[in-house]
């Protein structure tokens, strides 16, 4: 088996975080042991204890606490997504409603601790609790809280993520204009954090930056797509490559083809996962040093590939959920040594106040799976050279070792703040890698420039990278030149490619694994499909129509998607070398009977927050009471809505509309975040097209608790509506407004052919 095949297999297998973040034990194991009467896994491993006691990674006198913490279940943690405009409303709802209901509550004789915020996570947006997933699922007293967590997770407002997993994105220090690569991204909890940071300003529909999220496992890529889709961002692309050989991409800059270098890279590599013992209890019986010895080479190759693609002045975070220095400090030391000063460890000791961590170690030994120790490479017998490599040992030269500042690495120990074990190192690139001939420097942008560009809804103009010809170049030629030459060849070969069509790579150039993806086809400027849409919604001249795409080259275009112009640039220039699984958000869907209306496409809720700034027509401003009615009733007549809403709707032609709620600052009890919903104006009624979990989310934020899936004659029962007996939907009182149909059946004939009140969303990429 070749090195690359072996590396791909290791990346797919060694992913201990596969169990959902925060799960105890993973799989179907309960806290009491195996279901079905199998014996409980004994949380003992003498070799593990001997190894880490010898390496002294735990402070003296704390070993007992360290081992006790590892044997305890991991507390559940959740994170409120920070870029949604209503993050504060969710936090307010959690603190003042759900957490209050947990006070003085006992489950199975155990007092429930009220969740507490993580002291080091900004703005109280991350919380932990002693409630296990099993108790949350099984206890009737906690059913409402559990439903809340599940529903809000599905709608992308809460992420159930392990505490230590939140650290690497925070240390990347992302800004909205950064180009980001997440090298080993699945299952995607860290990727969603990165997307949130790009959208720090919700008034900017298209941030200048983007996230390219990669994973080697094709199936896990779809899990990644599902996670990213919850955040509805036009700035995320999911790709499927071996991280250790991820292709170097090109972009078009003022008519020139230039290599894409990333401002931020997250390198969360596959690892042995002994820091996850609290949730993956299999590690107790399976742990051996052989796992680390086998993974070290792959981890170093991935980190090296990341460093090659990092822009000068850029920041790369290397992280593992392993405590083993062979996977941690040894990889960093080897990378620093081969970089010859191009990389250096950043001092981030003051960037997350409140986080407790141990500094990286500078001396360690290597142990084989049978317990044999080696202190340096010279003592390793030749028969062991395939298993143990020189890069696994600390540098011999004391001055070189001191200059590396390995103490700047962070090792998080489980007993310090009741978390999993983790390792993080933050690297900054000072100059190009010695084997690369040239590369552009990080884009420098003043805060004033960024602020001025973000005011325009059309999206900021692309900054100009430094001119390659003006940079210093070493006199020797390295692998970078070879890659650039190959890229130039690819460009020439692409001359015959159909304009605007970005298909999967030909099988000759790259073997395809998993599903074959549909192509990404950008809408041509002269496509007759667009003018009716532009006219119907009165789109602003600044609307970036060139960023619209579909996933089909033949037949009717059923869905229209949108990407940022930066990702469009990446797609158009790299389709031959990159396997793209998914990108873009759905902004319009074709109505089955669209020809009856002035526009054949209705708005999609998934992309409404991106699209809304450009729409100047068919907008109805609604009150909070209107929103409640629209979200709890499938097809309410105009008479049920406020007179202000009716006066706006009565003169509109039938078809898709935007429903906008603006908060009233004079009324602090009302919902204090704006809401934008997609709807349909029928003959005499309005309905919303909003996914179920998003609908439930808005209702909760307005103080309505939805009771399950019960529906009564088109009405979704809430605690408020269930208590009152309203008039049946099919009864029309005298004096109804002119133009209303005599029965709801007449109204149904004027609505688009989709599931009532719901905007369907799939896990797999759009077709």
Short mmCIF file of N, CA and C in Angstrom, two decimals, residues 497-504 516-524 527 549-559 561 766-767:
data_model
loop_
_atom_site.label_atom_id
_atom_site.label_comp_id
_atom_site.label_asym_id
_atom_site.label_seq_id
_atom_site.Cartn_x
_atom_site.Cartn_y
_atom_site.Cartn_z
N UNK A 497 -12.99 24.56 -22.18
CA UNK A 497 -14.05 24.29 -21.22
C UNK A 497 -15.23 25.23 -21.45
N UNK A 498 -16.42 24.71 -21.22
CA UNK A 498 -17.62 25.51 -21.41
C UNK A 498 -17.66 26.62 -20.37
N UNK A 499 -17.92 27.84 -20.79
CA UNK A 499 -17.92 28.99 -19.90
C UNK A 499 -18.92 28.82 -18.76
N UNK A 500 -18.47 29.14 -17.54
CA UNK A 500 -19.36 29.14 -16.39
C UNK A 500 -19.76 27.79 -15.86
N UNK A 501 -19.24 26.69 -16.43
CA UNK A 501 -19.59 25.34 -15.96
C UNK A 501 -18.40 24.78 -15.19
N UNK A 502 -18.63 24.46 -13.93
CA UNK A 502 -17.56 23.91 -13.09
C UNK A 502 -17.96 22.49 -12.71
N UNK A 503 -17.48 21.53 -13.46
CA UNK A 503 -17.83 20.13 -13.23
C UNK A 503 -16.81 19.44 -12.36
N UNK A 504 -17.08 18.19 -12.01
CA UNK A 504 -16.08 17.42 -11.24
C UNK A 504 -14.87 17.12 -12.10
N UNK A 516 -20.88 10.94 -7.39
CA UNK A 516 -20.46 11.88 -8.42
C UNK A 516 -21.36 13.11 -8.32
N UNK A 517 -20.75 14.27 -8.17
CA UNK A 517 -21.50 15.49 -7.95
C UNK A 517 -21.96 16.11 -9.26
N UNK A 518 -23.13 16.79 -9.21
CA UNK A 518 -23.59 17.56 -10.35
C UNK A 518 -22.68 18.77 -10.53
N UNK A 519 -22.60 19.29 -11.77
CA UNK A 519 -21.73 20.45 -12.00
C UNK A 519 -22.31 21.73 -11.38
N UNK A 520 -21.47 22.73 -11.24
CA UNK A 520 -21.90 24.06 -10.79
C UNK A 520 -21.93 24.95 -12.03
N UNK A 521 -23.10 25.42 -12.41
CA UNK A 521 -23.26 26.17 -13.66
C UNK A 521 -23.69 27.59 -13.34
N UNK A 522 -22.84 28.55 -13.61
CA UNK A 522 -23.18 29.94 -13.36
C UNK A 522 -24.14 30.46 -14.44
N UNK A 523 -25.11 31.27 -14.03
CA UNK A 523 -26.11 31.81 -14.95
C UNK A 523 -25.44 32.84 -15.85
N UNK A 524 -25.50 32.68 -17.19
CA UNK A 524 -24.89 33.66 -18.09
C UNK A 524 -25.57 35.03 -17.97
N UNK A 527 -28.88 35.39 -19.87
CA UNK A 527 -29.89 34.36 -19.68
C UNK A 527 -31.27 35.01 -19.52
N UNK A 549 -25.98 30.55 -9.53
CA UNK A 549 -25.64 29.31 -10.22
C UNK A 549 -26.75 28.29 -10.06
N UNK A 550 -26.70 27.26 -10.90
CA UNK A 550 -27.60 26.11 -10.79
C UNK A 550 -26.75 24.86 -10.74
N UNK A 551 -27.41 23.70 -10.56
CA UNK A 551 -26.67 22.44 -10.51
C UNK A 551 -27.04 21.54 -11.69
N UNK A 552 -27.45 22.14 -12.80
CA UNK A 552 -27.80 21.34 -13.97
C UNK A 552 -27.42 22.07 -15.25
N UNK A 553 -27.01 21.30 -16.25
CA UNK A 553 -26.68 21.89 -17.55
C UNK A 553 -27.81 21.70 -18.55
N UNK A 554 -28.81 20.88 -18.20
CA UNK A 554 -29.89 20.58 -19.13
C UNK A 554 -31.24 20.77 -18.46
N UNK A 555 -32.26 21.02 -19.27
CA UNK A 555 -33.63 21.11 -18.78
C UNK A 555 -33.89 22.38 -18.01
N UNK A 556 -35.07 22.43 -17.36
CA UNK A 556 -35.46 23.61 -16.61
C UNK A 556 -34.61 23.76 -15.36
N UNK A 557 -34.25 24.99 -15.06
CA UNK A 557 -33.51 25.27 -13.83
C UNK A 557 -34.54 25.37 -12.70
N UNK A 558 -34.46 24.46 -11.75
CA UNK A 558 -35.48 24.40 -10.70
C UNK A 558 -35.06 25.18 -9.45
N UNK A 559 -33.76 25.23 -9.18
CA UNK A 559 -33.28 25.94 -7.99
C UNK A 559 -32.17 26.90 -8.42
N UNK A 561 -28.97 29.11 -6.84
CA UNK A 561 -28.11 29.24 -5.66
C UNK A 561 -27.21 30.46 -5.84
N UNK A 766 -27.63 20.45 -3.01
CA UNK A 766 -28.78 20.74 -3.87
C UNK A 766 -28.59 20.17 -5.26
N UNK A 767 -29.70 19.75 -5.84
CA UNK A 767 -29.68 19.22 -7.20
C UNK A 767 -30.29 20.22 -8.15
#
